[in-house]
Short mmCIF file of N, CA and C in Angstrom, two decimals:
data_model
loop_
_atom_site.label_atom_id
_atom_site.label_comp_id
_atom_site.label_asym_id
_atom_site.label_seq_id
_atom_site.Cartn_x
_atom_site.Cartn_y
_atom_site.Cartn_z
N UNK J 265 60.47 36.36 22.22
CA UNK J 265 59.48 35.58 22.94
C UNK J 265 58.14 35.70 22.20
N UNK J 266 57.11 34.32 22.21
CA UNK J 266 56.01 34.60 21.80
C UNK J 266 54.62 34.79 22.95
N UNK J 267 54.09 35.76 22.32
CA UNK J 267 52.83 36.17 23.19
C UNK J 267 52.31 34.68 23.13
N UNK J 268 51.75 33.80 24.28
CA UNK J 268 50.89 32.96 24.53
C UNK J 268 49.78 32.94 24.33
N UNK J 269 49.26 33.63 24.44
CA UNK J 269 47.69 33.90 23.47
C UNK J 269 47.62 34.07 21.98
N UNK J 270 48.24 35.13 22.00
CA UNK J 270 48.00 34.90 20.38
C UNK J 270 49.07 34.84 19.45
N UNK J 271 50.51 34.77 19.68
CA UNK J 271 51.20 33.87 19.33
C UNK J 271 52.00 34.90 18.57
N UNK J 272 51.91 36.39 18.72
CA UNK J 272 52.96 37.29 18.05
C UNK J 272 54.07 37.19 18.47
N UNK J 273 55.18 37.44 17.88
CA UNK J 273 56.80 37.37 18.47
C UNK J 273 56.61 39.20 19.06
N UNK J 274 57.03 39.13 20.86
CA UNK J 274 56.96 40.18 21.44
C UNK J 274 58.21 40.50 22.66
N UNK J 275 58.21 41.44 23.06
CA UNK J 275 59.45 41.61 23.78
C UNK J 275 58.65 41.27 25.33
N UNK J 276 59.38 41.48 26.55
CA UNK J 276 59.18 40.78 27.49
C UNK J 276 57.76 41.71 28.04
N UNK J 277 56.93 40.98 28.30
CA UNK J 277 55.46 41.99 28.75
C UNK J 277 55.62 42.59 30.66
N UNK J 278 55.39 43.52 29.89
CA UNK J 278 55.54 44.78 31.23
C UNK J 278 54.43 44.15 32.31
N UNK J 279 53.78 43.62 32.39
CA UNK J 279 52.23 43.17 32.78
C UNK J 279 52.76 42.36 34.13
N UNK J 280 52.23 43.03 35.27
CA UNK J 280 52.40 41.83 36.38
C UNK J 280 51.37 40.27 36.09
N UNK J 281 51.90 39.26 36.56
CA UNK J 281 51.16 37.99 36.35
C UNK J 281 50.84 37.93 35.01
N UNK J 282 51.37 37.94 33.85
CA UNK J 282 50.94 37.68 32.20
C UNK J 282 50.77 36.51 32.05
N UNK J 283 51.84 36.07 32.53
CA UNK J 283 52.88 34.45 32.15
C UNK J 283 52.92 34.52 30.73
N UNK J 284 53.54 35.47 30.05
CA UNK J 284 54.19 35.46 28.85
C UNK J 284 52.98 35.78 28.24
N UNK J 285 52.29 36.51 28.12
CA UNK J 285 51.14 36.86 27.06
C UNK J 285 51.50 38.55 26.89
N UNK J 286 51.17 38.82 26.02
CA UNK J 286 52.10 40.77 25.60
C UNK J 286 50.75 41.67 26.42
N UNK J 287 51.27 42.99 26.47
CA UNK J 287 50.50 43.77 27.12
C UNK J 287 48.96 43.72 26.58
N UNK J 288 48.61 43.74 24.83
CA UNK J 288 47.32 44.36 24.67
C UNK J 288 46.19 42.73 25.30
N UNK J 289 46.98 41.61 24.73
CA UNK J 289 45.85 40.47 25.05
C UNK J 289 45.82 40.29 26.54
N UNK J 290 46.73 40.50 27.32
CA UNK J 290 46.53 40.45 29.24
C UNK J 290 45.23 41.39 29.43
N UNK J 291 45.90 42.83 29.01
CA UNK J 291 44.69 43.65 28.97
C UNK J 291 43.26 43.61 28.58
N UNK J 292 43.20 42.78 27.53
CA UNK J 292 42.29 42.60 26.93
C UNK J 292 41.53 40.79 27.51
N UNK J 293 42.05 39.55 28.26
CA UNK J 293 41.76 39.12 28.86
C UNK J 293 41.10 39.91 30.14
N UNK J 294 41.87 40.59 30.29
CA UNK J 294 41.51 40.99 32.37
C UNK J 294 40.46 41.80 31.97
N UNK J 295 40.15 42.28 31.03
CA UNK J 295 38.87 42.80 30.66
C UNK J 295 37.49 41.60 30.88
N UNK J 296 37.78 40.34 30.51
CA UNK J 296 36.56 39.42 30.73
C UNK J 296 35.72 39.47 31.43
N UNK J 297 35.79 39.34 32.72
CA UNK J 297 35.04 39.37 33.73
C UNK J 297 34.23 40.84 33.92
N UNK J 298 34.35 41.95 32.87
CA UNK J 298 33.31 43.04 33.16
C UNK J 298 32.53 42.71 32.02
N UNK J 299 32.57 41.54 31.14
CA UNK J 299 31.95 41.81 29.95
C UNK J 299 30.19 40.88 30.15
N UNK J 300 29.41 41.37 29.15
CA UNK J 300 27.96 41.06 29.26
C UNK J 300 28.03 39.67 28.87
N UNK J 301 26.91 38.87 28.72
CA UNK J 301 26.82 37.70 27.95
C UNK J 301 27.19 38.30 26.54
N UNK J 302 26.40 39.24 25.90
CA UNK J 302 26.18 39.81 24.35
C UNK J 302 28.06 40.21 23.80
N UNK J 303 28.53 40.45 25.03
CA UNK J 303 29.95 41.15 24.45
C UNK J 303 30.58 39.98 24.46
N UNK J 304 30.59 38.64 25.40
CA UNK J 304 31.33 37.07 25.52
C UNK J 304 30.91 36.85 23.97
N UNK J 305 29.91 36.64 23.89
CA UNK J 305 29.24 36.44 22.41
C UNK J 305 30.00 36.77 21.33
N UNK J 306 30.82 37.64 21.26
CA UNK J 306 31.66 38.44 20.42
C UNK J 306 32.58 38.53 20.33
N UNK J 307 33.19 37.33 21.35
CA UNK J 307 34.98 37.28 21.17
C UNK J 307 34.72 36.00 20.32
N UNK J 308 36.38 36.25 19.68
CA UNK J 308 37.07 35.30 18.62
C UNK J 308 37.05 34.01 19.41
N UNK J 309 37.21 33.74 20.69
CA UNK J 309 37.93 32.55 21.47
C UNK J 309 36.93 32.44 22.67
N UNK J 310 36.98 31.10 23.09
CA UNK J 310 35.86 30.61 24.05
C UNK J 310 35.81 31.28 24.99
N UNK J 311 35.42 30.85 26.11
CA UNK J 311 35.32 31.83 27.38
C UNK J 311 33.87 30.94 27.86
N UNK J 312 34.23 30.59 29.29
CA UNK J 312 32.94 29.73 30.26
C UNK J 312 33.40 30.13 31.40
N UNK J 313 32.36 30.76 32.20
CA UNK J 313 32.34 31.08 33.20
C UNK J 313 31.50 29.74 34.12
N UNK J 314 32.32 29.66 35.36
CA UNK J 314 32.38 28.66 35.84
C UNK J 314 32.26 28.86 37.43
N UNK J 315 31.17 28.41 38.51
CA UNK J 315 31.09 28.89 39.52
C UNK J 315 32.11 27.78 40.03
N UNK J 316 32.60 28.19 41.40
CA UNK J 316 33.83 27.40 42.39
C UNK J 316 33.43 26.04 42.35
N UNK J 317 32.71 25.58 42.36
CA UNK J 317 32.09 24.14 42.61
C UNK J 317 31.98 23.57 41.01
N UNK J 318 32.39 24.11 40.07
CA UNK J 318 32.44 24.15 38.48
C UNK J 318 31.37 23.86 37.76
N UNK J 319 29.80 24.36 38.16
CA UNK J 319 28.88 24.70 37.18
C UNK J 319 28.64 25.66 36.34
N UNK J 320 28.42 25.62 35.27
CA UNK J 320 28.08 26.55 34.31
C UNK J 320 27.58 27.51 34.35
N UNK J 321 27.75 28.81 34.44
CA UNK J 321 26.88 29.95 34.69
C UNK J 321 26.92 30.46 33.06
N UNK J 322 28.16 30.35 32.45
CA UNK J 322 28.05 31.06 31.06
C UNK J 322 29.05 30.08 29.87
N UNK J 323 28.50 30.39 28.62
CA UNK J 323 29.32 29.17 27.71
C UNK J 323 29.28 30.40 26.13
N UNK J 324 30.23 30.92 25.99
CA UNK J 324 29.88 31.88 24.63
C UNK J 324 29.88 31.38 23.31
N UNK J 325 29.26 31.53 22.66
CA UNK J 325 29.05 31.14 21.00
C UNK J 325 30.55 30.75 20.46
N UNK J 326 31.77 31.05 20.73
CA UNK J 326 33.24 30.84 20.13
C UNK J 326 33.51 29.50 21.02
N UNK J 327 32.67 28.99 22.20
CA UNK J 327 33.33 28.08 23.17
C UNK J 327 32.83 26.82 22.32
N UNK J 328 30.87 26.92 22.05
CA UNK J 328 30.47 26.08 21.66
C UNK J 328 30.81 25.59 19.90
N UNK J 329 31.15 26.36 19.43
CA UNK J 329 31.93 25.90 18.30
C UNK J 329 33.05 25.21 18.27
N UNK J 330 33.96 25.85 19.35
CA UNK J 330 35.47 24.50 19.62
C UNK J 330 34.69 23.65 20.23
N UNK J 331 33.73 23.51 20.88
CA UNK J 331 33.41 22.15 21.19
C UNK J 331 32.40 21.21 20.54
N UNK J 332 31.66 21.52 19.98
CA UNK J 332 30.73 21.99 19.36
C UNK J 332 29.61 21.06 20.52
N UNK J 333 29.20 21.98 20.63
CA UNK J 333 28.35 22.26 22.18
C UNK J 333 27.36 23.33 21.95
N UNK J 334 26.09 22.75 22.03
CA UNK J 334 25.03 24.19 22.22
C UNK J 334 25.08 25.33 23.48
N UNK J 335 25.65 26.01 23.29
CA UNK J 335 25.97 26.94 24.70
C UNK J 335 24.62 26.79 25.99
N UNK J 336 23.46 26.73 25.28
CA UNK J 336 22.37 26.76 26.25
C UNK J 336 22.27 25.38 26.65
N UNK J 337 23.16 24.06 26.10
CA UNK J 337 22.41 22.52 26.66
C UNK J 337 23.49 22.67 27.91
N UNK J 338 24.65 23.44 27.95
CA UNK J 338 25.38 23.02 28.99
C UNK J 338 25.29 24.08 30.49
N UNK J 339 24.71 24.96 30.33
CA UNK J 339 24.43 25.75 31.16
C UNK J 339 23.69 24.85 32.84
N UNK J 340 24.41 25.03 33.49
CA UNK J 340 24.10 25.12 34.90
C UNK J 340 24.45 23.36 35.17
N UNK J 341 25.23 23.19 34.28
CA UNK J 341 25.73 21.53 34.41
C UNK J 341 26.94 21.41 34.79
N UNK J 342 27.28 20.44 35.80
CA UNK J 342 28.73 20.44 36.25
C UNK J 342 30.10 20.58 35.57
N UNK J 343 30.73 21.60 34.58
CA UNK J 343 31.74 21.41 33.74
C UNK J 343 32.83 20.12 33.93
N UNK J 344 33.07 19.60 34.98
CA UNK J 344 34.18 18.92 35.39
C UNK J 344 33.56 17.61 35.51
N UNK J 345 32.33 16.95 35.42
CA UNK J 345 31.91 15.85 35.61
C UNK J 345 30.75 15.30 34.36
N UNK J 346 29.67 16.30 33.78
CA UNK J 346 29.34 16.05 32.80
C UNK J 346 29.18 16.43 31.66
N UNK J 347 30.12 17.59 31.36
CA UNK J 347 30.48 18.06 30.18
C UNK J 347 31.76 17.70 29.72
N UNK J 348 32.39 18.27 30.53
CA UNK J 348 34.17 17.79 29.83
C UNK J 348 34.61 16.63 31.00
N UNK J 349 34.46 15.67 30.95
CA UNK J 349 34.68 14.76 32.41
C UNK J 349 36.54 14.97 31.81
N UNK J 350 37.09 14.91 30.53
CA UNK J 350 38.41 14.98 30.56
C UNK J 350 39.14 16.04 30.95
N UNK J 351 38.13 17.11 31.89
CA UNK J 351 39.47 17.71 32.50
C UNK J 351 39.45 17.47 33.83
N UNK J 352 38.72 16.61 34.27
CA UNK J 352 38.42 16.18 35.85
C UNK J 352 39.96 15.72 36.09
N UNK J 353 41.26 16.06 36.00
CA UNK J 353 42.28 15.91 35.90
C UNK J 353 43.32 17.18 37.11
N UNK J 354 44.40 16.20 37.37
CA UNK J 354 44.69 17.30 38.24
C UNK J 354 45.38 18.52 38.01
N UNK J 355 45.71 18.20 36.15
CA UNK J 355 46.23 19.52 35.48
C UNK J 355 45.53 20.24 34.78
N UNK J 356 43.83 20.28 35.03
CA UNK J 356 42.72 21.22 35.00
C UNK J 356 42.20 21.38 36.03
N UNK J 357 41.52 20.35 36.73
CA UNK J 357 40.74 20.62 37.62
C UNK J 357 41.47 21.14 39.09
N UNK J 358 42.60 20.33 39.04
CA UNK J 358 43.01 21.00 40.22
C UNK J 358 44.01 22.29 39.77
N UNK J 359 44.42 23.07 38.93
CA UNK J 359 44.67 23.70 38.54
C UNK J 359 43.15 24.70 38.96
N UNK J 360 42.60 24.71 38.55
CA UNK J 360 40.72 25.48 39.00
C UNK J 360 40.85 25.20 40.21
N UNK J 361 40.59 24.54 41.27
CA UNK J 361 40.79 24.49 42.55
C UNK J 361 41.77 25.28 43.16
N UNK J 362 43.03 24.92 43.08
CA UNK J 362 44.14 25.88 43.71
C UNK J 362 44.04 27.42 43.23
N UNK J 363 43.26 27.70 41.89
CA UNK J 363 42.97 29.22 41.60
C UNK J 363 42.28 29.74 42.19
N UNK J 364 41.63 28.78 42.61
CA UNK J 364 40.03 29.42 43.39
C UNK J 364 40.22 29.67 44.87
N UNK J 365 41.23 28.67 45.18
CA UNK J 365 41.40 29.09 46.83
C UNK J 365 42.23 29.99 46.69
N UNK J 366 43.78 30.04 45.52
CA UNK J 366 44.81 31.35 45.95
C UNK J 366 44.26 32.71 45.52
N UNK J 367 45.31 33.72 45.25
CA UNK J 367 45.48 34.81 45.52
C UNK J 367 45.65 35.10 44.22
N UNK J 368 46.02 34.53 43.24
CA UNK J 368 46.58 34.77 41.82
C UNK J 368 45.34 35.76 41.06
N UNK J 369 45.96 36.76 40.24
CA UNK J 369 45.34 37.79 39.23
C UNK J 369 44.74 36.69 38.23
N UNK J 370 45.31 35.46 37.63
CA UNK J 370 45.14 35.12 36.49
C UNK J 370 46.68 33.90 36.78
N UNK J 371 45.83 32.50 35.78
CA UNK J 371 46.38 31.61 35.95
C UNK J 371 46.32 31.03 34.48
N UNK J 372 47.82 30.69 33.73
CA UNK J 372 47.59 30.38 32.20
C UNK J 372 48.97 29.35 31.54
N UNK J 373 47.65 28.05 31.31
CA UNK J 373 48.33 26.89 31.37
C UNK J 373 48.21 26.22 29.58
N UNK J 374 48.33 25.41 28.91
CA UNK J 374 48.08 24.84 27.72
C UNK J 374 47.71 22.67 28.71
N UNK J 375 46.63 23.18 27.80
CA UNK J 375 45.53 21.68 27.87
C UNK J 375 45.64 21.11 26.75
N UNK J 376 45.22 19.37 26.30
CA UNK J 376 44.69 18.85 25.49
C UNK J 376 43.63 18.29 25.51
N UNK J 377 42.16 18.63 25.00
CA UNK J 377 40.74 18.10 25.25
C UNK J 377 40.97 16.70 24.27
N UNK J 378 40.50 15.72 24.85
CA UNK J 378 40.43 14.55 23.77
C UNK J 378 38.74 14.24 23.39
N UNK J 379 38.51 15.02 22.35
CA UNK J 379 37.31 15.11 21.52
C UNK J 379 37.36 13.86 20.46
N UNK J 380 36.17 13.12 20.11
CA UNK J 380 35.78 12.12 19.09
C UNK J 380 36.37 12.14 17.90
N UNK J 381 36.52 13.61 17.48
CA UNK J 381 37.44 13.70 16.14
C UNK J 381 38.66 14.08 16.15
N UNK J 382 39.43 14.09 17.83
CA UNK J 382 40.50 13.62 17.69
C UNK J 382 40.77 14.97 18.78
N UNK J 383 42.09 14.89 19.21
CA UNK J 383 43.05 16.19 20.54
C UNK J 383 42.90 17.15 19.75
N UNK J 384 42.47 18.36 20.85
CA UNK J 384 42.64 19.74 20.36
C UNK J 384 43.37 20.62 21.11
N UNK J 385 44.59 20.96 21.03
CA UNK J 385 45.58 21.11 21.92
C UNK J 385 45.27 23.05 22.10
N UNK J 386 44.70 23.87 23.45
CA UNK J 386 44.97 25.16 23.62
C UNK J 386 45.02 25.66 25.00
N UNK J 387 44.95 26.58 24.82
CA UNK J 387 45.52 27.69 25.91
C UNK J 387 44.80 27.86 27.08
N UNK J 388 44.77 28.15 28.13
CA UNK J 388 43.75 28.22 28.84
C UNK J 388 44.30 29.30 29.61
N UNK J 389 43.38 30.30 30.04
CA UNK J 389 43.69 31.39 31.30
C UNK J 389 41.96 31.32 32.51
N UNK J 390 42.79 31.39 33.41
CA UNK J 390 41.77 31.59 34.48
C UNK J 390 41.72 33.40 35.13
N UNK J 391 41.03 33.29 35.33
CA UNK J 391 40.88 34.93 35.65
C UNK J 391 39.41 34.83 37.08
N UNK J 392 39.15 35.75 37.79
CA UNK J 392 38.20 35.63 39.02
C UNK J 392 36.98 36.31 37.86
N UNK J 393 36.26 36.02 38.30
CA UNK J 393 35.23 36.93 38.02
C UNK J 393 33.87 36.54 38.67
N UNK J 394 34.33 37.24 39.68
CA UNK J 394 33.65 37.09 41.32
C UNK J 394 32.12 37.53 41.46
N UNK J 395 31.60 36.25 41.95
CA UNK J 395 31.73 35.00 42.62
C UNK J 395 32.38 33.74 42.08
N UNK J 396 32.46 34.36 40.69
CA UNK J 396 33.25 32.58 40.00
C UNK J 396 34.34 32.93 38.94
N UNK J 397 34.57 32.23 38.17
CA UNK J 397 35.83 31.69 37.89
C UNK J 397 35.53 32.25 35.81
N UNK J 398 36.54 33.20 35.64
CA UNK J 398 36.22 33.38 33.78
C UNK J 398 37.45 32.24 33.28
N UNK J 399 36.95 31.37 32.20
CA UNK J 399 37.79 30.27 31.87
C UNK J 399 37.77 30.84 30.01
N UNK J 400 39.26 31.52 29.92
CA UNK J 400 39.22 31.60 28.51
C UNK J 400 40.27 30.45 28.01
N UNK J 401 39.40 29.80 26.86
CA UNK J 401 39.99 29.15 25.62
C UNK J 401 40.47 29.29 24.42
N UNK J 402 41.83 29.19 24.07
CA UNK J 402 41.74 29.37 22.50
C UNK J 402 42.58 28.44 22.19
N UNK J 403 42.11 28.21 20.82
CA UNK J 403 42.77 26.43 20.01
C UNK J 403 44.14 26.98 19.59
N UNK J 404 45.22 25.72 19.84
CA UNK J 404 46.41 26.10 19.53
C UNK J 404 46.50 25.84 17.94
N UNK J 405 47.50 26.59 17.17
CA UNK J 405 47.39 25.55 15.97
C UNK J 405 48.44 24.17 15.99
#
């Protein structure tokens, strides 16, 4: 089996709720939500934190490069209506909705953003990070 995140061939992950991602990257996701702005800043792969109602509270330097997005123009702007209106969809957005009302540790699906220079097909995990919502990204190849 391959880890879903980062795509090593791994045996079945011990990890309650993974959905197929290996022990160190679950671990190392479920870590998100304690991390600073300065430490988001410092991962390889996007990460936007997103309040229930889906405004921007945080956008890290790896997010605005896959999008290429100034992390500070999108801050406190509706993610689902005027930043990415293409995931206003019911296999993002309501995917974010039903996370936000259930019970789930972590929720991890594969998206396609349709950007100007063309689909960028990746990963997506939802995680709480209470009061709102940690949204990590990483580009598939």
């Amino acid at each position: 089996m391959l880890c879903a995140w980062c795509g090593a061939l791994v045996g079945q992950s011990a990890a309650e709720h993974s959905h197929g991602i290996c022990q160190p990257c679950y671990q190392r996701l479920r870590g998100l939500p304690d991390l600073t702005e300065e430490e988001l800043d410092e991962l390889p792969f996007g990460v936007i934190v997103l309040s229930r109602d889906g405004i921007i509270r945080s956008y890290n330097r790896a997010e605005g490069e896959l999008a290429g997005r100034a992390p500070r123009s999108v801050l406190g702007r509706n993610f689902f209506t005027e930043v990415a209106p293409c995931t206003s969809v019911q296999a993002f957005e309501g995917s974010f909705r039903a996370f936000c009302e259930g019970d789930e540790v972590s929720r991890t699906f594969q998206f396609t953003f349709r950007f100007l220079a063309g689909p960028v097909r990746v990963q997506i995990v939802f995680l709480h990070k209470q009061p709102d919502v940690a949204v990590a990204i990483r580009k598939l190849p």
